[in-house]
Amino acid sequence: MKTMKRYIINLVLYSIVSLWMFSSCEDYDFKDIPDPVIPEDMTPGLKLSRNEIMIDAMGNSQGFELRSIGGGWSIAPIEETAWVFDYEPKSGDEGNAVVGITLRVNEEMQERYAKFVVRQENTGVTDTILVGQYTYESQYTRRSDSLALLVLHESLNGEKWRNPWNPRKPMTEWSGVTLQEINGELRVTKLLLSDFSLSGNLPNEIGNLRELTSLRITGKVYKCPNSLINLRKLESLNVNFSDGTEWFLPNDMSSMLSLKEFLPGQLKIPMESFAGIYTLPALEKLTISTIYLIGDMPEGISRLKQLKSLSLGGTNIYSLPDDIGDLAENLTTLNLNGCQALASLGANIGKLVNLKTLTLSGCKVLKELPEGFGNLTSLTALDLSNCEGLERLSSDIGNLQVSTLTLRGCKLLKEIPESFGELAKLTKLNFYACAALETLPESIGNLTKVTEIDLSQCTALTSLPTSLGQLTNLKKLIMPRTGLTTLSATISSLSALEELDVTGQGGTTGISGVAADVFSGLTKLKKLSASNNSFSGGLSWLKNLSALQTLRLDGNQLSGQLDLSQFGPVLTDVYLSNNKLEGNLNGISTLTKVRNLYLDHNLLSGELPAELGNCSTLSYLYLNDNNITGTIPVEIANMNLGYGGLKLNGNKMSGEIPAKVLSSAVWKKLYPETNIYPQQEGYGFSNVQ
């Protein structure tokens, strides 16, 4: 009985102990079990806890342990490296030590490495440790790229894009996304979203695309995040958002180390934040066209040492920064087209000696070109068109080496400096609509390379310099609707002239003189336009102009007999309306290339010749309001006239129109009821009403 009791008691105790042990094992974390203590190795020598350390881009301190048995130790880099900020301690006694290494911030695009040597002084034993540093981009991967794009897709209403992305498909199939293998994985390097119907806010996550080199986005985007400055590998940034989208630029954008091209389009950039652009260290091209850029540009643009192209066309800047002249080394293109509020170029514009292209067209309140402007000797072209307020050119403008100079629409420009004649390379000169220009300098005769001059609508221009005749290479002289009343004989000296336009102003007498005296010596002339003037005399001089293709002398006082045989062989267009020419149309078939022949409102007589049927090229023949007699020859039916291409009304024609003519295909499209049938009083055709 006692034995049984003892057995039961032992069994209960055993059960309790077992239950406790098993319940404890269920919750015990084996990681908390300490490692067994291993006796230190006291063998003489040098041991490091590791041989490689990677430190983050910020350079935060990392360390390693070492044990030196048998003597003291020291540590030093194999090569002095500027980005190694500090390492401590640099030496120590026998025993254990912890060495900490601190690096400077890694602003570079690549990871970097430095090797340190640890030396035991007594024995000469050495070991090495490699210290590396990540870039800011090292923590970003293909996965972070895809996540950033998904957020962008959602933020910009991707489901309604013209080419929406399918998240279930790989990024390689997403439109506008370019991938490139970097460090063994595909990364997003280009993002082109210029025709996607975007709408929404550009998310901060776009700054996580750390391998991006090119970004172009257009659409209804209402927010531009500052996280863009994290894209240190970005080389081209082209954004054209909704009108008025604002981006208040960060003060410091220097983290965009690679940005060479910045095209913010219509972004509204407050002028007080504009100086942030000056911190872009690699910028070569800056193009801003928003009307919302208003005011004086801040100083500091000289910091953009690499800038080659600066385009501010369409902005409302008041002036250029004074230090713009410090960009002389690299700046070759300056576009100020349409800067309607720009009143001054500043005193230092002339320092940009490497400038090849300068566009100032549409600078409506710009009053003058400052002295020193002539130092821009690398310019090949200068466009000052529609600078409506421009009153004065710099006296040193003759130093320029431009081949083309456009002053079109400079309404207040009254005179041209004498140094203008020193523009030795000038080939084209445009003064169109310079309404206040009164004369040209005599020195213009020195511009022997000039081939084209346009003086159209220079209404105050009343005389031409006699030296104009020295321009032996001048091929094109365009000066309609000027204030000229005569043309000096010097015009006839322009032996190379191919096109001359001296069309007069309607309602005035225009230019007077004998046509032969002015035009007969221009033997290479291809196009002559002298309508609405008071030129007199006959047309016998036309036989000298064998190259003439277009003749416009309508609205003058020309008289004498019309002799079509004197017309040149290549004439295609002849306009002699509203003169006092006499004669008939005999010999008209010799004009084998004429398409348009306007002889209305003259004193022509005689009958229409049958040879008209041979004029296969003639499309328009205007003979109305003359004294032509007879009826219409049947050969008219063979002509290829255009709609309304024959006008005979207002003559002295009579008789019966041939039935073949009346039934011909050409007759109906001539609108005979108005263009042919009405004749002078007492005349008319017998078989039509």
XYZ file of C-alpha atoms in Angstrom:
689
model
C 0.000 0.000 0.000
C 2.845 2.381 0.915
C 4.604 1.449 -2.290
C 1.530 2.277 -4.322
C 1.205 5.697 -2.671
C 4.853 6.494 -3.361
C 4.390 5.514 -7.010
C 1.366 7.750 -7.438
C 3.130 10.720 -5.821
C 6.197 10.292 -8.058
C 3.964 10.050 -11.133
C 2.168 13.301 -10.294
C 5.466 15.134 -9.673
C 6.893 13.851 -12.947
C 3.815 15.006 -14.840
C 3.985 18.483 -13.348
C 7.680 18.893 -14.178
C 7.181 17.581 -17.723
C 4.242 19.882 -18.351
C 6.284 22.864 -17.185
C 9.243 21.972 -19.403
C 7.190 21.469 -22.551
C 5.128 24.618 -22.055
C 8.342 26.622 -21.621
C 9.864 25.214 -24.816
C 6.889 26.310 -26.893
C 7.552 30.058 -26.321
C 11.335 30.093 -26.035
C 13.229 32.077 -28.686
C 16.431 30.217 -29.481
C 18.083 33.319 -30.820
C 18.413 34.543 -27.246
C 20.713 31.674 -26.381
C 24.191 33.231 -26.002
C 27.049 31.984 -28.138
C 29.544 29.845 -26.269
C 32.551 31.787 -25.027
C 35.519 30.999 -27.235
C 38.933 31.687 -25.768
C 40.787 34.514 -27.568
C 43.412 33.419 -30.050
C 46.616 34.735 -28.575
C 48.738 33.748 -31.577
C 50.988 36.683 -32.542
C 49.724 38.475 -35.674
C 47.073 40.815 -37.079
C 43.411 40.000 -37.609
C 40.531 42.168 -39.038
C 36.827 41.506 -38.447
C 36.152 42.158 -42.155
C 37.966 43.196 -45.302
C 35.308 45.352 -46.965
C 33.047 48.183 -45.788
C 30.290 49.927 -47.801
C 29.261 53.383 -46.586
C 26.133 55.281 -47.669
C 26.173 58.305 -50.002
C 26.022 60.702 -47.035
C 29.327 59.322 -45.763
C 28.042 58.338 -42.306
C 30.731 56.683 -40.182
C 31.202 52.897 -40.348
C 33.722 50.825 -38.420
C 35.547 47.501 -38.151
C 37.379 45.632 -35.383
C 40.992 44.560 -35.387
C 43.230 42.541 -33.039
C 46.955 43.045 -32.942
C 48.963 40.482 -30.906
C 52.671 41.004 -30.629
C 52.906 44.756 -31.165
C 51.172 48.039 -31.955
C 49.495 48.858 -35.257
C 48.712 51.735 -37.668
C 46.298 52.337 -40.563
C 46.502 54.588 -43.643
C 45.031 54.720 -47.168
C 47.255 53.451 -49.954
C 46.588 56.724 -51.821
C 45.470 60.004 -50.342
C 41.830 60.483 -51.336
C 40.015 63.800 -50.956
C 36.646 62.208 -50.285
C 37.951 60.321 -47.214
C 37.015 62.778 -44.487
C 38.550 61.058 -41.452
C 39.460 57.731 -39.829
C 40.119 57.215 -36.116
C 42.164 55.975 -34.429
C 45.056 55.983 -36.871
C 47.217 53.747 -34.622
C 47.073 51.798 -31.385
C 48.817 49.470 -28.944
C 48.704 45.704 -28.801
C 45.219 44.309 -28.261
C 41.740 44.942 -29.656
C 40.530 48.161 -31.296
C 37.592 49.579 -33.299
C 38.427 51.866 -36.247
C 35.775 54.299 -37.557
C 35.871 55.698 -41.110
C 33.898 58.775 -42.225
C 33.558 59.864 -45.874
C 32.417 63.028 -47.570
C 29.047 63.125 -49.361
C 29.193 61.270 -52.669
C 27.874 63.689 -55.286
C 29.226 61.576 -58.117
C 27.282 59.228 -60.370
C 29.416 56.166 -59.642
C 30.284 54.221 -56.533
C 33.852 54.838 -55.380
C 36.446 52.854 -53.506
C 39.616 53.379 -51.478
C 41.965 50.748 -50.045
C 43.474 51.043 -46.555
C 46.514 49.158 -45.229
C 46.731 48.045 -41.588
C 50.334 47.393 -40.507
C 51.719 45.715 -37.367
C 54.722 47.795 -36.479
C 57.005 45.177 -34.855
C 56.508 42.320 -37.293
C 55.709 44.197 -40.517
C 52.630 42.037 -41.007
C 49.946 43.827 -43.114
C 46.332 43.388 -44.067
C 43.982 45.491 -46.222
C 40.428 46.712 -46.023
C 38.456 48.035 -49.007
C 36.224 51.009 -48.230
C 33.455 51.713 -50.763
C 30.741 54.331 -50.945
C 27.320 54.062 -52.516
C 25.764 56.773 -54.696
C 22.406 58.334 -53.990
C 21.020 56.050 -56.674
C 22.321 52.775 -55.236
C 19.199 52.093 -53.193
C 16.950 52.416 -56.232
C 16.159 49.423 -58.452
C 13.974 48.272 -61.315
C 11.259 47.672 -58.738
C 11.375 51.260 -57.478
C 11.243 52.435 -61.102
C 8.090 50.430 -61.787
C 6.442 51.631 -58.575
C 7.212 55.254 -59.471
C 5.699 54.819 -62.924
C 2.563 53.226 -61.516
C 2.056 56.190 -59.195
C 2.653 58.559 -62.112
C 0.144 56.628 -64.247
C -2.508 56.945 -61.564
C -1.766 60.587 -60.718
C -2.019 61.670 -64.351
C -5.287 59.845 -65.048
C -3.550 57.085 -66.996
C -6.715 55.135 -67.729
C -7.795 57.916 -70.095
C -4.466 58.258 -71.909
C -4.312 57.659 -75.615
C -1.811 54.894 -74.867
C -2.518 53.721 -71.290
C -0.074 51.402 -69.556
C -1.139 47.892 -68.564
C 0.280 47.113 -65.089
C -0.039 43.393 -65.846
C 2.434 43.690 -68.681
C 6.180 44.337 -68.350
C 7.523 47.885 -68.549
C 9.126 47.032 -71.882
C 5.639 47.202 -73.398
C 4.684 50.556 -71.876
C 4.482 53.297 -74.481
C 6.894 56.190 -74.036
C 9.188 54.278 -71.647
C 12.763 53.456 -72.652
C 14.708 50.879 -70.643
C 18.420 50.156 -70.563
C 20.399 47.479 -68.766
C 22.366 48.977 -65.884
C 24.243 46.846 -63.354
C 22.505 43.721 -64.580
C 18.897 44.951 -64.569
C 16.664 47.001 -66.856
C 16.198 50.567 -65.644
C 14.075 53.458 -66.928
C 16.372 55.891 -68.768
C 13.943 57.875 -70.942
C 10.337 58.940 -70.459
C 8.525 60.529 -73.416
C 4.910 61.465 -72.684
C 4.259 64.217 -75.209
C 1.023 63.012 -76.815
C -0.829 61.132 -74.100
C -3.645 63.540 -73.073
C -2.245 63.764 -69.542
C -4.307 65.350 -66.787
C -3.456 65.734 -63.105
C -0.485 66.421 -60.845
C 3.027 65.179 -61.457
C 3.775 63.052 -58.347
C 6.808 63.357 -56.089
C 7.682 59.749 -56.938
C 9.014 60.854 -60.311
C 12.141 61.823 -58.410
C 12.764 58.100 -57.746
C 13.617 57.397 -61.407
C 17.299 57.813 -60.636
C 18.644 56.453 -63.940
C 16.487 58.816 -66.014
C 18.480 60.793 -68.597
C 15.661 62.304 -70.675
C 12.197 63.473 -69.597
C 9.603 65.038 -71.863
C 6.037 65.636 -70.670
C 3.240 67.750 -72.143
C -0.388 68.020 -71.134
C -2.731 69.404 -68.518
C -0.380 68.996 -65.595
C -1.061 71.339 -62.710
C 1.781 70.616 -60.290
C 5.515 70.324 -60.811
C 7.262 68.744 -57.772
C 10.672 69.779 -56.491
C 11.624 66.092 -56.344
C 12.733 66.548 -59.962
C 16.001 67.926 -58.627
C 16.827 64.409 -57.334
C 17.301 63.223 -60.929
C 21.059 63.624 -60.928
C 21.565 61.753 -64.202
C 18.914 63.720 -66.096
C 20.404 65.408 -69.160
C 17.272 66.789 -70.844
C 14.145 68.150 -69.144
C 11.390 69.256 -71.510
C 8.047 70.050 -69.894
C 5.172 71.934 -71.467
C 2.263 71.973 -69.059
C -1.057 73.766 -68.940
C -0.993 77.509 -69.331
C -0.172 79.019 -65.961
C 1.154 75.922 -64.161
C 3.591 77.305 -61.598
C 6.920 75.921 -60.477
C 8.590 77.967 -57.767
C 12.135 76.785 -58.334
C 14.280 75.635 -55.409
C 17.103 77.985 -54.468
C 19.609 75.201 -55.070
C 19.246 72.898 -58.070
C 22.903 71.898 -58.136
C 22.020 68.259 -57.426
C 20.942 68.026 -61.082
C 24.549 67.448 -62.011
C 23.974 66.225 -65.558
C 21.223 68.550 -66.792
C 22.355 70.057 -70.088
C 19.020 71.001 -71.626
C 16.182 72.680 -69.722
C 13.031 73.562 -71.659
C 10.290 74.542 -69.201
C 7.973 75.733 -71.982
C 4.935 77.572 -70.630
C 5.721 76.919 -66.967
C 4.989 79.883 -64.768
C 8.327 80.488 -63.062
C 8.201 83.391 -60.591
C 11.105 85.748 -61.254
C 12.041 85.676 -57.555
C 12.869 81.972 -57.925
C 14.548 82.231 -61.336
C 18.050 82.369 -59.862
C 17.690 78.699 -58.940
C 18.433 77.928 -62.584
C 21.831 79.554 -62.168
C 22.866 76.670 -59.867
C 22.656 74.040 -62.638
C 26.356 73.225 -63.141
C 26.192 71.518 -66.562
C 23.442 73.552 -68.278
C 24.118 74.188 -71.976
C 20.678 75.069 -73.340
C 17.901 77.045 -71.647
C 14.636 77.728 -73.472
C 11.765 79.557 -71.763
C 8.811 80.935 -73.689
C 6.212 81.723 -71.046
C 4.554 85.128 -70.874
C 4.494 84.672 -67.102
C 8.218 85.319 -66.756
C 7.929 88.996 -65.874
C 10.440 91.569 -64.633
C 14.173 92.214 -64.506
C 16.266 89.073 -64.692
C 18.313 88.564 -61.510
C 22.081 88.817 -61.482
C 24.120 85.623 -61.338
C 23.651 84.201 -64.811
C 27.437 84.222 -65.137
C 27.460 81.036 -63.021
C 26.170 79.103 -66.043
C 29.666 78.704 -67.455
C 28.649 75.939 -69.901
C 25.646 77.779 -71.389
C 25.657 77.734 -75.196
C 22.072 78.634 -76.067
C 19.729 81.018 -74.236
C 16.207 81.473 -75.568
C 13.806 83.798 -73.765
C 11.521 84.474 -76.713
C 7.980 85.434 -75.788
C 8.746 86.257 -72.165
C 8.101 89.612 -70.530
C 11.557 90.328 -69.179
C 12.435 94.009 -68.784
C 16.208 93.730 -69.073
C 19.120 91.318 -69.223
C 21.360 90.804 -66.178
C 24.518 92.922 -66.174
C 26.753 89.860 -65.863
C 25.489 88.275 -69.084
C 28.715 89.386 -70.738
C 30.589 86.853 -68.610
C 29.038 84.056 -70.704
C 31.202 85.079 -73.640
C 33.275 81.898 -73.776
C 30.488 79.469 -74.719
C 27.281 81.377 -75.521
C 26.630 81.228 -79.273
C 22.841 81.648 -79.514
C 20.661 84.315 -77.889
C 16.976 84.427 -78.799
C 14.935 87.373 -77.510
C 12.241 87.145 -80.170
C 8.958 88.687 -79.077
C 10.210 90.043 -75.741
C 7.736 92.901 -75.939
C 8.714 94.415 -72.582
C 12.485 94.389 -73.177
C 13.572 98.031 -73.110
C 17.351 97.630 -72.908
C 20.041 95.141 -73.881
C 22.395 96.521 -71.252
C 25.910 97.815 -71.619
C 27.581 94.388 -71.607
C 25.833 92.710 -74.527
C 28.847 93.577 -76.668
C 31.048 91.263 -74.592
C 29.401 88.162 -76.087
C 32.062 87.938 -78.758
C 31.305 84.303 -79.657
C 27.606 84.935 -80.297
C 26.695 83.608 -83.754
C 22.924 84.092 -83.731
C 21.032 86.969 -82.110
C 17.279 87.293 -82.644
C 15.670 90.517 -81.478
C 12.580 90.549 -83.677
C 9.409 91.791 -82.033
C 11.139 93.660 -79.195
C 8.641 96.478 -79.551
C 9.948 98.850 -76.871
C 13.677 98.399 -77.519
C 14.921 101.895 -78.384
C 18.552 101.473 -79.366
C 21.471 99.184 -79.961
C 24.052 100.177 -77.330
C 27.573 101.245 -78.178
C 29.834 98.218 -78.198
C 27.251 96.228 -80.127
C 29.688 96.175 -83.012
C 31.964 93.884 -80.986
C 29.660 90.951 -81.793
C 31.850 90.016 -84.710
C 30.902 86.322 -84.663
C 27.300 87.087 -85.646
C 26.343 85.703 -89.047
C 22.805 87.122 -89.057
C 20.946 89.860 -87.212
C 17.159 90.023 -87.059
C 15.681 93.277 -85.728
C 12.348 92.965 -87.509
C 9.301 94.600 -85.911
C 11.331 96.434 -83.279
C 8.775 99.191 -83.624
C 10.372 101.489 -81.051
C 13.950 101.219 -82.363
C 15.249 104.717 -83.058
C 19.008 104.324 -83.247
C 21.634 101.826 -84.342
C 25.030 101.846 -82.668
C 27.694 103.855 -84.481
C 29.996 100.816 -84.495
C 27.495 98.538 -86.244
C 29.803 98.478 -89.246
C 32.176 96.185 -87.341
C 29.726 93.294 -87.604
C 30.419 90.425 -89.979
C 26.775 89.572 -90.681
C 25.644 88.441 -94.107
C 21.948 89.136 -93.438
C 20.505 92.158 -91.636
C 16.751 92.516 -91.165
C 15.284 95.828 -89.986
C 11.779 95.099 -91.255
C 9.054 97.042 -89.462
C 11.352 99.359 -87.473
C 8.848 102.186 -87.813
C 10.775 104.868 -85.893
C 14.215 104.338 -87.424
C 15.014 107.581 -89.269
C 18.632 107.229 -90.304
C 21.385 104.714 -90.806
C 24.917 105.444 -89.502
C 27.653 106.016 -92.053
C 29.549 103.016 -90.678
C 26.839 100.867 -92.242
C 28.907 100.809 -95.397
C 31.593 98.811 -93.583
C 29.406 95.695 -93.342
C 31.643 93.993 -95.855
C 30.008 90.544 -95.696
C 26.432 91.747 -96.038
C 24.482 90.041 -98.828
C 20.862 90.762 -97.854
C 19.389 93.963 -96.459
C 15.753 94.334 -95.409
C 14.202 97.719 -94.507
C 10.586 96.720 -95.188
C 8.063 99.152 -93.625
C 10.683 101.403 -92.016
C 8.173 104.207 -92.404
C 10.352 106.951 -90.874
C 13.506 106.180 -92.874
C 14.320 109.266 -94.956
C 17.523 108.321 -96.747
C 20.354 105.817 -97.008
C 24.012 106.721 -96.391
C 26.311 107.201 -99.371
C 28.541 104.518 -97.875
C 25.989 101.916 -98.928
C 27.790 101.821 -102.259
C 30.647 99.979 -100.515
C 28.452 96.926 -99.882
C 29.598 95.218 -103.036
C 28.475 91.741 -101.912
C 24.860 92.764 -101.432
C 22.497 90.851 -103.716
C 19.110 91.863 -102.233
C 17.701 95.105 -100.826
C 14.108 95.530 -99.662
C 12.835 99.086 -99.096
C 9.130 98.296 -99.403
C 6.744 100.784 -97.758
C 9.500 103.159 -96.670
C 7.034 105.987 -97.196
C 9.389 108.733 -95.959
C 12.171 107.707 -98.346
C 12.356 110.463 -100.979
C 15.782 109.907 -102.519
C 18.410 107.267 -103.151
C 22.175 107.738 -102.845
C 24.021 107.960 -106.148
C 26.426 105.316 -104.853
C 23.655 102.733 -105.210
C 24.799 102.234 -108.789
C 28.068 100.754 -107.485
C 26.303 97.618 -106.238
C 27.340 95.535 -109.203
C 26.170 92.279 -107.604
C 22.694 93.535 -106.710
C 20.118 91.165 -108.201
C 16.977 92.148 -106.343
C 15.844 95.702 -105.515
C 12.393 95.800 -103.948
C 10.992 99.243 -103.093
C 7.250 99.532 -103.768
C 5.117 102.258 -102.155
C 7.959 104.540 -101.071
C 8.086 108.340 -101.111
C 10.229 108.407 -104.271
C 9.068 110.632 -107.132
C 11.984 110.045 -109.503
C 14.555 107.359 -110.164
C 18.054 108.578 -110.855
C 19.973 107.308 -113.833
C 22.117 105.380 -111.383
C 19.463 102.643 -111.370
C 20.292 101.808 -114.979
C 23.869 101.053 -113.863
C 22.743 98.001 -111.905
C 23.824 95.606 -114.609
C 23.246 92.438 -112.553
C 19.700 93.345 -111.513
C 17.165 90.554 -112.092
C 14.172 91.891 -110.164
C 13.061 95.493 -109.721
C 9.889 96.535 -107.930
C 9.011 100.243 -107.780
C 5.236 99.839 -107.594
C 3.650 103.156 -106.622
C 1.106 103.945 -103.949
C -2.482 103.981 -105.130
C -3.990 107.454 -105.379
C -0.683 109.265 -105.980
C 1.298 110.151 -109.086
C 4.173 108.010 -107.885
C 7.442 108.020 -109.803
C 7.673 109.955 -113.046
C 10.173 109.784 -115.879
C 10.742 108.245 -119.281
C 10.580 104.470 -118.947
C 13.306 103.883 -121.523
C 15.780 106.069 -119.614
C 15.337 104.046 -116.435
C 14.823 100.477 -117.593
C 16.477 99.975 -120.982
C 19.919 99.248 -119.531
C 18.728 96.513 -117.175
C 19.421 93.749 -119.660
C 19.375 90.895 -117.121
C 16.039 91.852 -115.669
C 13.606 88.944 -115.207
C 10.859 90.712 -113.302
C 9.870 94.376 -113.552
C 7.081 95.779 -111.383
C 6.379 99.494 -111.814
C 2.588 99.728 -111.630
C 0.711 102.826 -110.425
C 3.304 105.417 -111.377
C 3.685 108.091 -114.059
C 6.265 106.570 -116.401
C 5.901 107.813 -119.961
C 7.118 107.007 -123.450
C 6.862 103.905 -125.573
C 7.873 100.270 -125.161
C 10.543 99.872 -127.827
C 13.142 99.375 -125.092
C 11.587 95.998 -124.246
C 13.607 94.402 -127.053
C 16.729 94.910 -124.888
C 15.279 92.852 -122.033
C 15.460 89.383 -123.551
C 15.409 87.662 -120.129
C 12.239 89.413 -118.947
C 9.539 87.036 -117.680
C 7.139 89.343 -115.821
C 6.254 92.887 -116.871
C 4.003 95.058 -114.691
C 3.571 98.609 -115.985
C -0.172 98.994 -115.564
C -1.456 102.335 -114.339
C 1.169 104.570 -115.979
C 1.299 107.141 -118.824
C 2.831 104.904 -121.503
C 1.964 105.764 -125.083
C 2.862 104.972 -128.673
C 2.336 101.920 -130.830
C 2.101 98.484 -129.251
C 4.484 96.214 -131.131
C 4.201 92.673 -129.800
C 7.219 91.562 -131.819
C 9.425 93.593 -129.461
C 8.357 91.529 -126.463
C 10.989 89.109 -125.183
C 10.847 85.382 -125.958
C 10.402 84.220 -122.344
C 7.678 86.609 -121.197
C 4.918 84.812 -119.294
C 3.000 87.640 -117.606
C 2.293 91.074 -119.132
C 0.297 93.762 -117.309
C -0.091 96.995 -119.318
C -3.612 98.022 -118.322
C -4.572 101.673 -117.848
C -2.096 103.311 -120.191
C -2.414 105.141 -123.542
C -1.061 102.475 -125.859
C -2.236 102.315 -129.468
C -1.993 99.692 -132.185
C -3.396 96.202 -132.673
C -2.788 92.581 -131.715
C -1.041 91.445 -134.878
C 1.847 89.115 -134.049
C 0.297 87.913 -130.795
C 1.003 84.278 -131.705
C 4.730 84.978 -131.317
C 4.168 85.231 -127.556
C 4.518 81.488 -127.160
C 4.913 81.492 -123.373
C 2.570 84.252 -122.279
C -0.126 83.080 -119.846
C -1.536 86.419 -118.749
C -1.889 89.396 -121.115
C -3.633 92.445 -119.647
C -4.079 95.280 -122.178
C -7.403 96.694 -121.004
C -8.120 100.427 -120.691
C -5.827 101.521 -123.525
C -6.398 102.891 -127.052
C -5.981 99.676 -129.042
C -7.876 99.279 -132.300
C -8.268 96.883 -135.208
C -9.854 93.451 -135.280
C -8.987 90.365 -133.265
C -6.573 88.294 -135.381
C -7.291 84.668 -136.249
C -3.840 83.770 -134.905
C -5.317 83.971 -131.409
C -6.255 80.331 -131.918
C -2.554 79.451 -131.850
C -1.971 81.011 -128.426
C -2.059 77.687 -126.599
C -0.500 78.965 -123.357
C -2.742 82.003 -122.969
C -5.103 81.684 -119.980
C -6.177 85.283 -119.444
C -6.540 87.949 -122.142
C -8.019 91.269 -120.998
C -8.801 93.679 -123.855
C -11.811 95.467 -122.425
C -12.260 99.241 -122.696
C -10.277 99.777 -125.899
C -11.409 100.575 -129.464
C -11.267 97.086 -130.966
C -13.649 96.482 -133.881
C -15.047 93.554 -135.843
C -16.482 90.348 -134.480
C -15.040 87.394 -132.603
C -12.975 85.025 -134.766
C -14.018 81.384 -134.816
C -10.501 80.432 -133.658
C -11.399 81.621 -130.165
C -13.098 78.239 -129.689
C -9.664 76.555 -129.824
C -8.172 78.542 -126.949
C -7.514 77.159 -123.439
C -8.758 80.175 -121.555
C -9.491 80.083 -117.832
C -12.763 80.998 -116.163
C -13.482 84.612 -117.059
C -10.280 84.510 -119.079
C -11.405 86.767 -121.960
C -12.673 90.317 -121.497
C -13.828 92.276 -124.551
C -16.517 94.497 -123.092
C -16.360 98.255 -123.643
C -15.015 98.072 -127.227
C -16.535 98.830 -130.673
C -17.158 95.264 -131.717
C -20.150 94.221 -133.827
C -21.441 91.594 -136.222
C -22.420 88.008 -135.595
C -20.585 85.709 -133.209
C -19.885 82.380 -134.978
C -22.158 79.526 -133.903
C -19.109 77.337 -133.279
C -17.897 79.840 -130.714
C -21.259 80.081 -129.001
C -21.496 76.298 -128.671
C -17.883 75.737 -127.629
C -16.942 74.462 -124.182
C -14.832 77.514 -123.488
C -17.584 80.060 -124.172
C -19.754 79.485 -121.107
C -16.880 79.786 -118.654
C -15.994 83.204 -120.087
C -19.170 84.735 -118.561
C -19.927 86.543 -121.848
C -22.984 88.351 -120.476
C -20.694 90.664 -118.520
C -17.233 90.162 -120.025
C -17.985 90.238 -123.783
C -21.457 91.293 -124.892
C -21.578 94.860 -123.492
C -19.919 97.237 -125.996
C -19.609 100.983 -126.382
C -22.794 102.834 -127.202
C -23.889 102.136 -130.752
C -22.021 98.853 -130.995
C -22.821 95.234 -130.143
C -23.270 91.728 -131.528
C -26.298 91.004 -133.670
C -27.042 87.441 -132.576
C -26.916 87.875 -128.788
C -28.706 90.061 -126.340
